[in-house]
Amino acid sequence: MERKWWQKVTVYQIYPRSFQDSNNDGIGDLKGIISRLDYLEKLGIGAIWLSPVYSSPNDDNGYDISDYRNIMKEFGTMSDMEELIDEANKRGIRIVMDLVVNHTSDEHSWFIEAKKSKDSKYRDYYIWRDPIDGSEPNSLESCFGGSAWQYDEQSGQYYLHFFSQKQPDLNWENPEVREEVYDMMNFWIDKGIGGFRMDVIEMIGKQPDKMISSNGPKLHEYINEMNQKTFGNHDLLTVGETWGATPDIAKLYSDPERNELSMIFQFEATTLDQIDGKPKWFTKPLDVLGLKRVLSKWQTCLEDKGWNSLFWNNHDLPRAVSQYGDDGIYRVESAKMLAIVLHLLKGTPYVYQGEELGMTNCKVEDIAEVDDIESRNMYFEEIEKGTPKEELINRINKKGRDNARTPMQWDGTENAGFTKGTPWLHVNANYRTINAKACLEDENSIFYTYKKLIDYRKKNDIVVYGDYEMVDDVPDDVFVYLRKYKGQMLLVCANFTNEFRRINLDEFGRQTSFISNYDEGIIDLGSKVLKPYEAFAIEVK
């Protein structure tokens, strides 16, 4: 593969509403992000994935866009956005914009015009169908619950929405829609951005009459066309969100010879605590052996015909340390363990804001405390079915999206230094001990583990380009893998439990770790007892 800048950098995701408020209205904004760029430069990241900041009525926290070429007033102005791009670039950080083109807001001018008349040219920008037997055209369901079809009284037709009813799906079969999207993308490319993260991109090829919501037959044709007409002529990072991708599908997106995307997000490793065949709210204990196999599959199957994204969490997922680690006694150790395991794999790592601090899930006691539309819809649907409130609140506390969206914990002052106003979403009560100020003052903090891993990737090609091999002769809940490149070898070892585990890797003998979450130097791999959540990495001599 041709070597690209985005293969060596680490990307940091910012959820703007929750990152830093500069004007004390309780909502994070662009000036707030600008004020924290020095912090991100210290961490060492090379790009920011910026969740949507476009104009939006906020039915789904900015993923319902009403104007792609303007900035949401709560976040600031286009001048602020241009300043953010410029100030980030001065620090060697590129801004990757979140691109939501599967759907728009129902308050977008296109949809407003589409609703006025069946004869409007904008009618075909969206997907409309006549009722069948006085009801929905078919049984397609929204990802947020209920039917994917919403009836429009004025025209007597249904429109398609795979998310909120205020998020009508665009009709990608209409070439005018595609040209509008490409023109908008070039508008942002001309602003100097570093790329695009593409929301639910696998859904743009939908064929609702055939009950196809994802991975439709024209999907890759559309992405190839997008590549040719927008970012293909620029040195940009492009990553697609694909919940249903397999390694073979991933190769279609990210094989450089196909001229589509840099990489995709696939979620197999982050959904292993879910019960097969049931919604995400039904969970089970993590099968560590299954996790090892999934991570290994993605490392080996893509090889040089694609590129991996590496992540534990984002704005839609629970906090990693709460999901796969221990957010109690071993919070620091397990957070560092997850970082060491992920960042020494092959691919581009993504850090979600606060992950580098070990931020945790934030429990609620009542639905009134919940903002997330997905969680609220599930709750009220299940209440009608008679499901006990306590069970539903437990589900939300474990898997709800608000867990990732509580304000960034900067220091121990009121509202964690996020705002002097009333925060739009509650701050996690543990902010007085878990915050950036405390981490920066502690040379053994989770922050400095992330910083060291990010720096190590920049300086060592073995992490970026080396081959991967899983070591099998260890306990099922211990993950050991090798990276090999031009005669060099790395060994990475992690105990995913809160118990002691013994490993016997006689062939490696005594080695010195270059990073560890315990105070280890020389390690005897021939007979090593791993402490709870212990992890380390070794340059094998």
XYZ file of C-alpha atoms in Angstrom:
541
model
C 0.000 0.000 0.000
C 1.053 3.568 -0.639
C 1.998 5.126 2.680
C -0.372 7.830 3.912
C -0.242 10.353 6.749
C -3.366 8.919 8.355
C -1.692 5.545 8.896
C 0.680 6.944 11.557
C -1.530 9.445 13.359
C -4.036 8.958 16.140
C -7.453 10.577 15.667
C -9.328 12.218 18.547
C -13.119 12.425 18.400
C -14.756 15.546 19.780
C -18.469 15.651 20.564
C -18.802 19.452 20.436
C -21.808 19.857 22.747
C -19.863 18.211 25.546
C -16.242 19.273 25.039
C -15.815 22.882 26.238
C -18.264 25.742 26.659
C -16.708 29.185 26.080
C -19.743 31.449 26.635
C -21.377 29.730 29.639
C -24.648 28.835 27.937
C -24.118 25.222 29.010
C -23.325 23.970 25.517
C -19.855 23.239 24.158
C -18.803 25.294 21.153
C -16.084 25.906 18.568
C -14.282 28.585 20.581
C -14.191 26.130 23.443
C -12.482 23.573 21.220
C -9.974 26.175 20.044
C -9.131 26.954 23.672
C -8.223 23.278 24.261
C -6.064 22.669 21.185
C -2.852 22.958 23.228
C -4.098 20.079 25.397
C -4.680 17.938 22.308
C -1.299 18.901 20.895
C 0.282 17.734 24.159
C -1.556 14.413 23.869
C 0.000 14.068 20.417
C -2.991 13.437 18.175
C -2.802 14.231 14.457
C -6.460 14.706 13.568
C -9.768 15.621 15.177
C -12.953 13.868 14.106
C -15.498 16.600 14.770
C -19.052 15.363 15.300
C -21.562 17.492 13.336
C -21.479 21.248 13.839
C -23.755 22.154 10.929
C -27.057 23.978 11.417
C -29.532 21.593 13.025
C -32.719 21.617 15.116
C -31.002 18.996 17.296
C -33.577 16.239 17.226
C -30.614 13.825 17.166
C -27.879 16.105 18.535
C -26.701 17.473 15.216
C -27.045 14.332 13.117
C -30.196 15.924 11.671
C -28.770 18.639 9.430
C -30.863 21.558 8.201
C -28.060 23.448 6.403
C -24.759 21.825 5.432
C -23.060 25.155 4.704
C -23.753 26.923 7.967
C -22.732 26.381 11.580
C -25.210 25.688 14.378
C -25.653 28.963 16.283
C -25.048 27.207 19.612
C -21.577 26.246 18.355
C -20.576 29.584 16.853
C -20.055 30.979 13.364
C -18.382 29.992 10.118
C -15.595 32.394 11.102
C -15.086 30.321 14.277
C -14.989 27.166 12.173
C -12.370 28.620 9.853
C -10.323 29.709 12.884
C -10.528 26.170 14.311
C -9.256 24.663 11.053
C -6.430 27.200 10.911
C -5.386 26.920 14.584
C -5.497 23.122 14.454
C -3.356 23.083 11.304
C -0.754 25.258 13.068
C -0.422 22.455 15.617
C -0.184 19.693 13.030
C -3.790 18.636 13.648
C -6.270 18.166 10.796
C -10.040 18.554 11.153
C -12.103 15.601 9.896
C -15.736 16.635 9.417
C -18.627 14.336 10.239
C -20.591 13.873 7.001
C -24.257 12.908 7.370
C -25.688 12.297 3.909
C -27.963 9.302 4.403
C -30.613 11.705 5.642
C -31.251 15.363 6.428
C -33.419 17.168 8.946
C -37.060 17.602 8.036
C -36.277 21.310 8.488
C -33.784 21.271 5.600
C -34.960 23.501 2.730
C -34.976 20.482 0.400
C -37.511 18.624 2.525
C -39.595 21.721 3.182
C -39.933 22.152 -0.588
C -40.476 18.419 -1.109
C -43.500 18.459 1.218
C -45.171 21.338 -0.620
C -46.021 19.418 -3.773
C -45.625 16.055 -5.451
C -44.524 18.059 -8.497
C -41.643 19.806 -6.701
C -38.223 18.898 -8.073
C -37.210 18.282 -4.466
C -39.888 15.605 -3.999
C -37.552 13.062 -5.556
C -34.719 14.130 -3.249
C -36.426 11.900 -0.684
C -38.192 8.541 -0.745
C -42.002 8.655 -0.884
C -44.446 5.791 -1.300
C -48.201 5.376 -1.450
C -49.976 3.499 1.357
C -50.676 -0.187 0.855
C -54.066 -1.282 2.159
C -54.272 1.980 4.083
C -51.030 1.390 5.948
C -47.221 1.586 5.669
C -45.677 0.510 2.343
C -43.831 -2.355 4.075
C -42.499 -3.531 7.437
C -39.136 -1.714 7.448
C -38.276 -0.495 10.934
C -36.470 2.604 12.166
C -33.177 2.144 13.993
C -34.739 4.263 16.761
C -37.804 2.012 17.068
C -41.148 1.813 15.294
C -41.858 1.969 11.576
C -39.371 3.517 9.151
C -42.322 5.119 7.330
C -44.010 8.370 8.388
C -47.376 9.398 6.951
C -47.711 12.878 5.467
C -51.346 14.021 5.756
C -51.080 16.731 3.107
C -49.952 14.455 0.248
C -51.360 11.156 1.446
C -47.975 9.469 1.085
C -45.358 8.031 3.427
C -41.721 9.129 3.520
C -38.824 6.909 4.615
C -36.797 7.619 7.758
C -34.422 4.976 9.082
C -33.785 7.126 12.161
C -36.032 9.773 13.754
C -39.151 10.829 11.842
C -37.444 14.234 11.716
C -34.590 12.640 9.724
C -36.020 11.802 6.272
C -33.754 9.606 4.130
C -32.247 11.055 0.974
C -32.828 9.322 -2.357
C -29.354 8.494 -3.621
C -30.766 7.051 -6.844
C -31.481 10.643 -7.877
C -28.296 11.987 -9.569
C -29.249 15.553 -8.569
C -29.039 14.550 -4.902
C -25.598 13.107 -5.430
C -24.368 16.223 -7.216
C -25.695 18.427 -4.404
C -23.800 16.291 -1.877
C -20.558 16.353 -3.862
C -20.750 20.116 -4.301
C -21.218 20.510 -0.542
C -18.267 18.220 0.176
C -16.036 20.262 -2.123
C -17.170 23.391 -0.277
C -15.662 21.940 2.914
C -12.575 20.564 1.187
C -11.898 24.076 -0.084
C -12.016 25.262 3.547
C -8.933 23.123 4.230
C -10.359 20.223 6.199
C -8.453 16.935 6.576
C -11.194 14.554 5.564
C -14.617 13.115 6.328
C -16.120 10.629 8.760
C -19.189 9.305 6.949
C -22.203 8.576 9.110
C -24.055 5.292 8.364
C -22.547 5.367 4.862
C -23.569 1.756 4.187
C -27.203 2.918 4.076
C -26.978 5.329 1.120
C -27.458 2.404 -1.281
C -30.777 1.427 0.334
C -33.535 -0.119 -1.786
C -36.589 0.057 0.472
C -38.964 -1.646 -1.997
C -36.718 -4.709 -1.786
C -36.398 -4.408 2.043
C -32.705 -3.497 1.670
C -31.579 -0.924 4.232
C -27.790 -1.454 4.064
C -25.175 -2.653 1.572
C -27.433 -2.176 -1.431
C -26.197 -3.187 -4.893
C -25.274 0.386 -5.923
C -23.500 1.341 -2.680
C -19.935 1.018 -3.915
C -20.807 2.609 -7.240
C -21.957 5.694 -5.317
C -18.864 5.799 -3.094
C -16.546 5.418 -6.071
C -18.353 8.294 -7.797
C -18.054 10.366 -4.602
C -14.324 9.622 -4.505
C -13.837 10.732 -8.111
C -15.830 13.960 -7.722
C -14.588 15.085 -4.308
C -11.816 13.801 -2.038
C -10.099 11.444 -4.493
C -7.938 14.279 -5.780
C -6.805 15.309 -2.291
C -4.698 13.766 0.477
C -7.574 13.265 2.927
C -8.664 10.738 5.530
C -12.061 9.173 4.815
C -13.706 6.701 7.188
C -17.150 5.185 6.806
C -19.433 4.057 9.638
C -20.542 0.521 8.732
C -22.342 -1.451 11.438
C -22.850 -4.494 9.225
C -19.462 -4.822 7.527
C -17.541 -8.085 7.260
C -13.816 -8.186 6.406
C -14.682 -8.933 2.768
C -16.994 -5.923 2.645
C -14.315 -3.824 4.364
C -11.886 -4.650 1.562
C -14.369 -3.259 -0.967
C -14.350 0.061 0.854
C -10.656 0.351 1.688
C -8.654 -1.467 -1.002
C -6.671 1.449 -2.514
C -7.105 0.034 -6.020
C -10.891 0.481 -5.763
C -10.725 4.249 -5.111
C -13.315 4.390 -2.359
C -12.434 5.199 1.296
C -9.344 5.150 3.514
C -10.991 2.802 6.034
C -14.258 1.958 7.757
C -15.519 1.665 11.299
C -16.746 -1.863 11.969
C -18.328 -2.714 15.304
C -17.891 -6.445 15.769
C -15.396 -6.035 18.616
C -17.477 -3.407 20.444
C -20.751 -5.391 20.409
C -19.514 -8.712 21.813
C -21.312 -8.108 25.100
C -24.653 -8.154 23.273
C -26.865 -11.243 23.016
C -27.034 -12.493 19.428
C -30.308 -11.769 17.653
C -31.514 -9.269 20.245
C -31.371 -5.453 20.428
C -28.285 -3.868 21.914
C -30.004 -3.491 25.290
C -29.710 -7.230 26.023
C -26.182 -7.969 27.232
C -23.980 -10.788 28.496
C -20.502 -10.980 30.063
C -17.643 -10.393 27.636
C -16.180 -13.549 26.069
C -12.487 -12.576 25.983
C -11.575 -15.499 23.724
C -14.228 -14.295 21.291
C -12.812 -10.759 21.470
C -9.307 -12.044 20.725
C -10.591 -13.958 17.713
C -12.533 -10.996 16.352
C -9.611 -8.577 16.708
C -7.287 -11.148 15.135
C -9.679 -11.775 12.243
C -9.757 -8.095 11.347
C -5.972 -7.787 11.688
C -5.218 -10.707 9.370
C -8.070 -10.576 6.839
C -7.453 -7.037 5.603
C -3.669 -7.475 5.326
C -2.477 -5.158 2.543
C -5.830 -4.966 0.745
C -7.392 -2.580 3.195
C -6.884 -0.609 6.377
C -8.256 -0.988 9.894
C -9.720 1.598 12.212
C -8.998 0.871 15.873
C -11.385 2.035 18.580
C -13.115 0.996 21.784
C -15.749 3.715 22.010
C -17.376 6.744 20.417
C -20.414 8.988 20.929
C -22.796 6.046 20.354
C -21.078 3.473 22.587
C -20.638 2.994 26.347
C -17.409 4.157 27.950
C -14.753 1.521 27.220
C -13.503 1.174 30.784
C -17.071 0.526 31.970
C -17.871 -1.891 29.154
C -14.733 -4.048 28.874
C -12.653 -2.981 31.850
C -13.355 -2.288 35.519
C -14.580 1.211 36.331
C -14.175 0.599 40.072
C -11.091 -0.711 41.874
C -9.047 -1.324 38.711
C -10.229 1.658 36.658
C -6.729 3.028 36.021
C -5.144 -0.373 35.353
C -7.918 -1.603 33.042
C -8.095 1.703 31.129
C -4.360 1.513 30.483
C -4.688 -2.159 29.524
C -7.335 -1.366 26.897
C -5.116 1.414 25.503
C -2.019 -0.819 25.243
C -3.962 -3.617 23.518
C -5.571 -1.333 20.954
C -2.833 1.133 20.082
C -0.203 -1.457 19.193
C -2.443 -3.173 16.637
C -2.256 -2.397 12.906
C -4.603 0.401 11.858
C -5.466 3.993 12.711
C -6.407 4.454 16.396
C -9.315 6.662 17.454
C -9.578 8.144 20.957
C -12.977 9.385 22.112
C -12.900 12.504 24.281
C -12.251 11.629 27.925
C -11.076 8.110 27.095
C -7.530 9.264 27.796
C -8.693 10.206 31.304
C -10.499 6.949 32.005
C -13.940 8.605 32.060
C -16.700 6.167 32.987
C -20.369 5.522 32.304
C -22.710 7.854 34.209
C -25.654 6.187 35.918
C -29.133 7.759 36.055
C -32.097 6.896 38.244
C -34.978 8.181 36.145
C -35.830 8.662 32.458
C -36.151 12.407 33.129
C -32.336 12.495 33.348
C -31.936 10.967 29.866
C -31.472 13.100 26.744
C -30.693 10.440 24.106
C -33.586 9.908 21.679
C -32.722 6.234 21.143
C -32.768 5.478 24.876
C -35.973 7.442 25.445
C -37.794 5.740 22.567
C -36.799 2.301 23.864
C -37.879 3.198 27.394
C -41.371 4.410 26.536
C -42.022 1.575 24.078
C -41.053 -0.968 26.722
C -43.022 0.756 29.491
C -46.146 0.322 27.343
C -45.368 -3.402 27.150
C -45.154 -3.606 30.927
C -41.366 -3.928 31.314
C -40.345 -2.787 34.813
C -38.795 0.699 35.032
C -35.812 -0.600 37.025
C -34.868 -3.048 34.269
C -35.071 -0.336 31.615
C -32.962 2.122 33.615
C -30.366 -0.631 34.107
C -30.265 -1.181 30.335
C -29.775 2.544 29.714
C -27.058 2.771 32.363
C -25.165 -0.013 30.623
C -25.656 0.767 26.913
C -27.292 4.197 26.573
C -25.587 6.776 24.407
C -25.650 9.496 27.074
C -22.876 7.562 28.855
C -20.430 8.875 26.252
C -21.975 12.321 25.991
C -21.652 13.686 29.509
C -19.432 16.797 29.570
C -15.661 16.477 29.360
C -14.103 16.490 32.819
C -11.413 19.165 32.777
C -10.858 19.830 36.487
C -12.419 19.569 39.934
C -14.242 22.914 39.867
C -17.995 23.273 39.380
C -19.316 21.329 36.364
C -15.836 19.866 35.869
C -14.614 23.080 34.238
C -16.877 22.442 31.241
C -19.130 25.441 31.832
C -20.022 28.070 34.427
C -23.619 27.843 33.251
C -26.067 24.951 33.494
C -24.704 22.055 31.408
C -27.005 20.702 28.685
C -26.435 17.191 30.092
C -25.505 16.240 33.642
C -21.815 15.997 34.575
C -20.617 12.659 35.946
C -20.390 12.949 39.737
C -16.869 11.470 39.764
C -15.357 14.528 38.042
C -13.575 15.703 41.188
C -11.195 12.749 41.007
C -11.361 11.890 37.283
C -10.351 14.968 35.296
C -7.695 16.298 32.920
C -5.985 18.549 35.476
C -5.407 15.632 37.839
C -4.144 13.433 35.001
C -1.734 16.061 33.693
C -0.247 16.459 37.180
C 0.292 12.704 37.617
C 3.100 11.278 35.482
C 1.637 7.770 35.984
C -1.859 8.726 34.800
C -3.865 7.172 31.988
C -3.245 10.341 29.932
C 0.506 9.718 29.799
C -0.016 6.083 28.803
C -2.018 7.322 25.813
C 0.568 9.996 25.056
C 3.378 7.423 25.079
C 1.465 5.033 22.805
C 0.574 7.815 20.362
C 4.204 8.948 20.221
C 5.496 5.375 19.849
C 3.304 4.824 16.779
C 4.670 7.955 15.111
C 8.269 6.823 15.579
C 8.049 3.060 14.968
C 7.059 1.597 11.607
C 6.609 -1.841 13.167
C 3.363 -0.620 14.780
C 2.103 0.934 11.561
C 3.153 -1.626 8.973
C 4.194 -4.791 10.840
C 2.495 -8.174 10.441
C 0.215 -9.478 13.175
C 0.162 -12.874 14.869
C -1.901 -14.005 17.880
C -0.180 -16.227 20.465
C -2.489 -19.145 21.330
C -0.702 -20.934 24.175
C -2.061 -18.674 26.942
C -5.242 -18.652 29.087
C -8.421 -17.795 27.169
C -8.845 -14.495 29.000
C -5.251 -13.375 28.397
C -4.497 -11.708 25.057
C -0.952 -12.015 23.697
C 0.019 -10.991 20.180
C 3.143 -10.297 18.132
C 3.948 -7.599 15.605
C 6.783 -8.380 13.152
C 8.538 -6.069 10.701
C 11.958 -6.224 9.025
C 13.534 -8.428 11.673
C 11.951 -6.565 14.580
C 9.365 -8.060 16.923
C 6.936 -6.627 19.476
C 5.134 -8.742 22.051
C 1.955 -7.352 23.636
C 0.338 -9.066 26.619
C -2.900 -8.215 28.475
C -4.909 -9.844 31.248
C -8.608 -9.011 30.719
C -9.651 -10.149 34.212
C -9.547 -8.910 37.788
C -7.782 -12.137 38.788
C -4.190 -13.339 38.628
C -3.214 -15.361 35.536
C -0.029 -17.305 34.775
C 1.623 -17.410 31.350
C 4.566 -19.552 30.228
C 6.252 -18.239 27.089
C 9.654 -19.915 27.491
C 10.843 -19.048 23.990
C 10.948 -15.344 24.906
C 12.806 -15.663 28.218
C 13.576 -12.498 30.162
C 12.674 -9.211 28.461
C 12.288 -5.556 29.367
C 8.924 -3.844 28.809
C 8.824 -0.406 27.212
C 5.299 0.275 28.439
C 3.298 -1.277 31.262
C 0.369 -0.465 33.542
C 2.259 -1.804 36.570
C 5.773 -0.928 37.708
C 7.505 -3.655 35.745
C 10.904 -3.502 34.087
C 12.457 -6.906 33.400
C 9.810 -9.590 32.876
C 10.434 -13.351 32.937
C 8.034 -14.574 30.259
C 8.990 -18.173 31.006
C 6.945 -17.983 34.187
C 4.996 -14.784 34.623
C 2.039 -14.266 36.952
C -0.095 -11.454 35.574
C -1.753 -9.106 38.040
C -5.401 -8.063 37.551
C -5.751 -6.239 34.229
C -1.973 -6.202 33.803
C -0.703 -5.242 30.359
C 2.734 -4.591 28.912
C 4.570 -4.454 25.601
C 8.116 -5.610 24.838
C 10.569 -5.052 22.019
C 11.755 -8.664 21.807
C 15.550 -8.966 21.743
